[in-house]
């Protein structure tokens, strides 16, 4: 738990933007490693909202905008033919839902909550709410697969009290993550793919 407190201190003091190789060395327990996320990039095209537990969603991209930037803890949507940009995906996971009409709903899930944005155990519910009854063609999960335990989508690291043991991944679990995302969105497991793609910006056309 000492390392978790240290990572939270680093985030609170704006020092969480360390290289992912250094962050991977911060062990949370025997046989397990967790990673602090990079400092959030500046929001672009996102309307401000109140700091609440449910956080906020980005607005759908307008026709005049070529792409939508979705930063840590945010959910957004673009129409057919438009692009989503996820900046600074170091210890994060992105979830992109491809709709049958050609549009996309995206989420940038972070290990530690960015103030005012979605926690990891609430972000899938926000995506599901945005989807409504629209048909889903596919779900793509990308990012730091090895840093994520599937349970983070149902119970965020912040929800553990002092002294409680936080589960940490002993090895990458793409199948577990796929099942967790499928369950969270209420979609069949077969629609979800998982790709280990950490440490950089992601662009989804």
mmCIF file of C-alpha atoms in Angstrom:
data_model
loop_
_atom_site.group_PDB
_atom_site.id
_atom_site.type_symbol
_atom_site.label_atom_id
_atom_site.label_comp_id
_atom_site.label_asym_id
_atom_site.label_seq_id
_atom_site.Cartn_x
_atom_site.Cartn_y
_atom_site.Cartn_z
ATOM 1 C CA UNK A 1 0.000 0.000 0.000
ATOM 2 C CA UNK A 2 2.982 2.310 0.487
ATOM 3 C CA UNK A 3 3.534 2.376 -3.260
ATOM 4 C CA UNK A 4 -0.138 3.209 -3.902
ATOM 5 C CA UNK A 5 0.089 6.148 -1.490
ATOM 6 C CA UNK A 6 3.288 7.256 -3.233
ATOM 7 C CA UNK A 7 1.658 7.109 -6.646
ATOM 8 C CA UNK A 8 -1.360 9.061 -5.385
ATOM 9 C CA UNK A 9 1.032 11.671 -3.941
ATOM 10 C CA UNK A 10 2.843 11.920 -7.263
ATOM 11 C CA UNK A 11 -0.453 12.473 -9.101
ATOM 12 C CA UNK A 12 -1.640 15.042 -6.548
ATOM 13 C CA UNK A 13 1.601 16.965 -6.971
ATOM 14 C CA UNK A 14 1.684 16.785 -10.755
ATOM 15 C CA UNK A 15 4.591 14.330 -10.892
ATOM 16 C CA UNK A 16 2.894 11.251 -12.249
ATOM 17 C CA UNK A 17 4.174 11.754 -15.778
ATOM 18 C CA UNK A 18 7.135 9.371 -15.406
ATOM 19 C CA UNK A 19 8.321 7.079 -18.216
ATOM 20 C CA UNK A 20 6.315 3.875 -18.311
ATOM 21 C CA UNK A 21 9.451 1.763 -17.854
ATOM 22 C CA UNK A 22 10.112 3.459 -14.532
ATOM 23 C CA UNK A 23 6.512 3.198 -13.420
ATOM 24 C CA UNK A 24 6.391 -0.524 -14.185
ATOM 25 C CA UNK A 25 9.114 -0.994 -11.575
ATOM 26 C CA UNK A 26 6.858 0.224 -8.758
ATOM 27 C CA UNK A 27 5.587 -3.015 -7.235
ATOM 28 C CA UNK A 28 2.362 -3.139 -5.218
ATOM 29 C CA UNK A 29 3.125 -6.537 -3.742
ATOM 30 C CA UNK A 30 4.943 -9.804 -4.231
ATOM 31 C CA UNK A 31 4.521 -11.039 -7.788
ATOM 32 C CA UNK A 32 2.443 -8.050 -8.866
ATOM 33 C CA UNK A 33 3.160 -4.769 -10.582
ATOM 34 C CA UNK A 34 0.917 -1.774 -11.122
ATOM 35 C CA UNK A 35 1.578 1.403 -12.983
ATOM 36 C CA UNK A 36 0.736 5.044 -12.315
ATOM 37 C CA UNK A 37 -0.701 6.823 -15.291
ATOM 38 C CA UNK A 38 0.762 9.765 -17.101
ATOM 39 C CA UNK A 39 -0.315 13.282 -16.293
ATOM 40 C CA UNK A 40 -3.478 14.088 -18.251
ATOM 41 C CA UNK A 41 -3.070 16.033 -21.446
ATOM 42 C CA UNK A 42 -4.881 19.331 -21.873
ATOM 43 C CA UNK A 43 -8.497 18.886 -22.903
ATOM 44 C CA UNK A 44 -9.415 19.794 -26.456
ATOM 45 C CA UNK A 45 -13.007 20.239 -27.569
ATOM 46 C CA UNK A 46 -14.343 19.151 -24.174
ATOM 47 C CA UNK A 47 -16.957 21.189 -22.397
ATOM 48 C CA UNK A 48 -16.190 21.889 -18.710
ATOM 49 C CA UNK A 49 -18.393 20.247 -16.124
ATOM 50 C CA UNK A 50 -18.751 19.996 -12.361
ATOM 51 C CA UNK A 51 -16.453 17.738 -10.382
ATOM 52 C CA UNK A 52 -18.832 14.921 -9.423
ATOM 53 C CA UNK A 53 -18.428 11.166 -8.887
ATOM 54 C CA UNK A 54 -20.212 10.506 -12.189
ATOM 55 C CA UNK A 55 -17.877 12.919 -13.995
ATOM 56 C CA UNK A 56 -18.774 14.075 -17.485
ATOM 57 C CA UNK A 57 -18.874 12.986 -21.089
ATOM 58 C CA UNK A 58 -17.403 14.808 -24.022
ATOM 59 C CA UNK A 59 -19.838 16.164 -26.566
ATOM 60 C CA UNK A 60 -20.145 14.471 -29.969
ATOM 61 C CA UNK A 61 -17.658 15.882 -32.450
ATOM 62 C CA UNK A 62 -19.091 18.484 -34.802
ATOM 63 C CA UNK A 63 -18.913 18.073 -38.598
ATOM 64 C CA UNK A 64 -16.318 20.854 -38.764
ATOM 65 C CA UNK A 65 -13.944 18.937 -36.464
ATOM 66 C CA UNK A 66 -11.691 16.280 -37.973
ATOM 67 C CA UNK A 67 -11.225 14.331 -34.753
ATOM 68 C CA UNK A 68 -12.211 14.181 -31.116
ATOM 69 C CA UNK A 69 -9.566 14.155 -28.391
ATOM 70 C CA UNK A 70 -10.525 11.933 -25.437
ATOM 71 C CA UNK A 71 -8.224 12.261 -22.434
ATOM 72 C CA UNK A 72 -7.951 10.141 -19.291
ATOM 73 C CA UNK A 73 -11.255 9.352 -17.614
ATOM 74 C CA UNK A 74 -13.400 10.753 -20.435
ATOM 75 C CA UNK A 75 -16.057 9.316 -22.747
ATOM 76 C CA UNK A 76 -16.824 10.780 -26.175
ATOM 77 C CA UNK A 77 -18.448 10.069 -29.510
ATOM 78 C CA UNK A 78 -17.801 10.740 -33.188
ATOM 79 C CA UNK A 79 -19.947 10.191 -36.248
ATOM 80 C CA UNK A 80 -19.182 8.090 -39.323
ATOM 81 C CA UNK A 81 -15.891 8.941 -41.031
ATOM 82 C CA UNK A 82 -14.489 10.808 -38.029
ATOM 83 C CA UNK A 83 -11.444 9.994 -35.894
ATOM 84 C CA UNK A 84 -10.833 9.583 -32.165
ATOM 85 C CA UNK A 85 -7.469 10.605 -30.676
ATOM 86 C CA UNK A 86 -6.455 9.161 -27.296
ATOM 87 C CA UNK A 87 -3.348 11.063 -26.131
ATOM 88 C CA UNK A 88 -0.609 9.749 -23.833
ATOM 89 C CA UNK A 89 -1.769 6.165 -23.380
ATOM 90 C CA UNK A 90 0.975 4.952 -21.041
ATOM 91 C CA UNK A 91 -0.682 2.995 -18.228
ATOM 92 C CA UNK A 92 -4.227 3.420 -19.531
ATOM 93 C CA UNK A 93 -6.647 1.343 -21.563
ATOM 94 C CA UNK A 94 -8.838 2.718 -24.331
ATOM 95 C CA UNK A 95 -12.196 1.218 -25.219
ATOM 96 C CA UNK A 96 -13.578 2.026 -28.669
ATOM 97 C CA UNK A 97 -17.069 0.848 -29.559
ATOM 98 C CA UNK A 98 -17.745 0.735 -33.296
ATOM 99 C CA UNK A 99 -21.420 1.273 -34.036
ATOM 100 C CA UNK A 100 -23.291 -0.338 -36.885
ATOM 101 C CA UNK A 101 -24.008 3.087 -38.380
ATOM 102 C CA UNK A 102 -20.261 3.810 -38.678
ATOM 103 C CA UNK A 103 -19.963 6.052 -35.621
ATOM 104 C CA UNK A 104 -17.708 5.390 -32.645
ATOM 105 C CA UNK A 105 -18.004 5.808 -28.875
ATOM 106 C CA UNK A 106 -14.681 5.938 -27.048
ATOM 107 C CA UNK A 107 -13.473 5.810 -23.450
ATOM 108 C CA UNK A 108 -10.010 6.487 -22.011
ATOM 109 C CA UNK A 109 -9.822 4.425 -18.820
ATOM 110 C CA UNK A 110 -7.109 5.336 -16.310
ATOM 111 C CA UNK A 111 -5.666 3.356 -13.415
ATOM 112 C CA UNK A 112 -6.065 6.313 -11.078
ATOM 113 C CA UNK A 113 -8.963 8.756 -11.310
ATOM 114 C CA UNK A 114 -8.327 12.149 -12.826
ATOM 115 C CA UNK A 115 -10.232 14.748 -10.739
ATOM 116 C CA UNK A 116 -13.638 15.408 -12.274
ATOM 117 C CA UNK A 117 -13.471 12.458 -14.666
ATOM 118 C CA UNK A 118 -14.654 8.864 -14.582
ATOM 119 C CA UNK A 119 -13.116 6.306 -12.278
ATOM 120 C CA UNK A 120 -12.125 2.964 -13.818
ATOM 121 C CA UNK A 121 -15.108 1.190 -12.245
ATOM 122 C CA UNK A 122 -17.608 3.699 -13.659
ATOM 123 C CA UNK A 123 -16.377 4.355 -17.154
ATOM 124 C CA UNK A 124 -17.968 1.306 -18.826
ATOM 125 C CA UNK A 125 -21.374 2.223 -17.403
ATOM 126 C CA UNK A 126 -20.933 5.689 -18.914
ATOM 127 C CA UNK A 127 -20.139 4.151 -22.300
ATOM 128 C CA UNK A 128 -23.153 1.853 -22.071
ATOM 129 C CA UNK A 129 -25.379 4.812 -21.239
ATOM 130 C CA UNK A 130 -24.050 6.715 -24.255
ATOM 131 C CA UNK A 131 -24.685 3.708 -26.526
ATOM 132 C CA UNK A 132 -28.309 3.382 -25.553
ATOM 133 C CA UNK A 133 -30.082 0.901 -27.815
ATOM 134 C CA UNK A 134 -27.845 1.443 -30.839
ATOM 135 C CA UNK A 135 -26.311 -1.598 -32.486
ATOM 136 C CA UNK A 136 -22.673 -2.433 -31.773
ATOM 137 C CA UNK A 137 -20.440 -3.918 -34.468
ATOM 138 C CA UNK A 138 -17.216 -4.369 -32.486
ATOM 139 C CA UNK A 139 -15.380 -3.282 -29.325
ATOM 140 C CA UNK A 140 -11.631 -2.610 -29.384
ATOM 141 C CA UNK A 141 -9.602 -2.486 -26.164
ATOM 142 C CA UNK A 142 -6.048 -1.169 -26.485
ATOM 143 C CA UNK A 143 -3.320 -0.014 -24.153
ATOM 144 C CA UNK A 144 -1.230 -1.171 -21.214
ATOM 145 C CA UNK A 145 -2.774 -4.630 -20.911
ATOM 146 C CA UNK A 146 -0.110 -5.873 -18.472
ATOM 147 C CA UNK A 147 -0.833 -3.072 -15.980
ATOM 148 C CA UNK A 148 -4.544 -3.835 -15.671
ATOM 149 C CA UNK A 149 -6.322 -6.377 -13.507
ATOM 150 C CA UNK A 150 -9.799 -7.117 -14.920
ATOM 151 C CA UNK A 151 -11.355 -6.255 -11.558
ATOM 152 C CA UNK A 152 -10.369 -2.595 -11.962
ATOM 153 C CA UNK A 153 -13.437 -2.227 -14.197
ATOM 154 C CA UNK A 154 -15.682 -3.261 -11.304
ATOM 155 C CA UNK A 155 -13.719 -1.874 -8.351
ATOM 156 C CA UNK A 156 -11.273 0.970 -8.828
ATOM 157 C CA UNK A 157 -7.978 1.180 -6.963
ATOM 158 C CA UNK A 158 -9.256 4.305 -5.154
ATOM 159 C CA UNK A 159 -12.119 2.306 -3.601
ATOM 160 C CA UNK A 160 -9.807 0.180 -1.443
ATOM 161 C CA UNK A 161 -9.416 1.305 2.147
ATOM 162 C CA UNK A 162 -6.092 1.627 3.903
ATOM 163 C CA UNK A 163 -4.785 -1.847 4.654
ATOM 164 C CA UNK A 164 -6.950 -3.634 2.079
ATOM 165 C CA UNK A 165 -5.086 -5.695 -0.480
ATOM 166 C CA UNK A 166 -5.385 -4.319 -3.991
ATOM 167 C CA UNK A 167 -5.331 -7.036 -6.679
ATOM 168 C CA UNK A 168 -2.439 -6.623 -9.078
ATOM 169 C CA UNK A 169 -1.800 -8.444 -12.353
ATOM 170 C CA UNK A 170 0.864 -11.132 -12.206
ATOM 171 C CA UNK A 171 0.842 -11.342 -16.006
ATOM 172 C CA UNK A 172 -1.152 -9.828 -18.879
ATOM 173 C CA UNK A 173 -4.740 -11.096 -18.931
ATOM 174 C CA UNK A 174 -6.287 -10.077 -22.265
ATOM 175 C CA UNK A 175 -9.024 -12.691 -21.967
ATOM 176 C CA UNK A 176 -10.008 -11.462 -18.513
ATOM 177 C CA UNK A 177 -10.073 -7.854 -19.712
ATOM 178 C CA UNK A 178 -12.189 -8.804 -22.732
ATOM 179 C CA UNK A 179 -14.725 -10.539 -20.500
ATOM 180 C CA UNK A 180 -14.806 -7.614 -18.064
ATOM 181 C CA UNK A 181 -15.416 -5.099 -20.871
ATOM 182 C CA UNK A 182 -18.042 -7.320 -22.519
ATOM 183 C CA UNK A 183 -19.870 -7.727 -19.202
ATOM 184 C CA UNK A 184 -19.649 -4.017 -18.423
ATOM 185 C CA UNK A 185 -21.125 -3.060 -21.789
ATOM 186 C CA UNK A 186 -23.638 -5.898 -21.941
ATOM 187 C CA UNK A 187 -22.189 -7.127 -25.236
ATOM 188 C CA UNK A 188 -21.153 -10.632 -26.354
ATOM 189 C CA UNK A 189 -17.571 -11.595 -25.571
ATOM 190 C CA UNK A 190 -16.980 -12.363 -29.240
ATOM 191 C CA UNK A 191 -17.321 -8.695 -30.182
ATOM 192 C CA UNK A 192 -14.403 -7.623 -27.968
ATOM 193 C CA UNK A 193 -10.756 -7.680 -29.042
ATOM 194 C CA UNK A 194 -7.787 -6.727 -26.841
ATOM 195 C CA UNK A 195 -4.426 -5.407 -28.039
ATOM 196 C CA UNK A 196 -1.368 -4.570 -25.938
ATOM 197 C CA UNK A 197 -0.446 -1.119 -27.253
ATOM 198 C CA UNK A 198 0.995 1.063 -24.462
ATOM 199 C CA UNK A 199 3.185 4.146 -24.340
ATOM 200 C CA UNK A 200 1.946 6.599 -26.915
ATOM 201 C CA UNK A 201 -0.937 8.357 -28.612
ATOM 202 C CA UNK A 202 -3.645 6.247 -30.220
ATOM 203 C CA UNK A 203 -5.600 7.285 -33.287
ATOM 204 C CA UNK A 204 -8.709 5.347 -34.231
ATOM 205 C CA UNK A 205 -10.161 5.999 -37.686
#
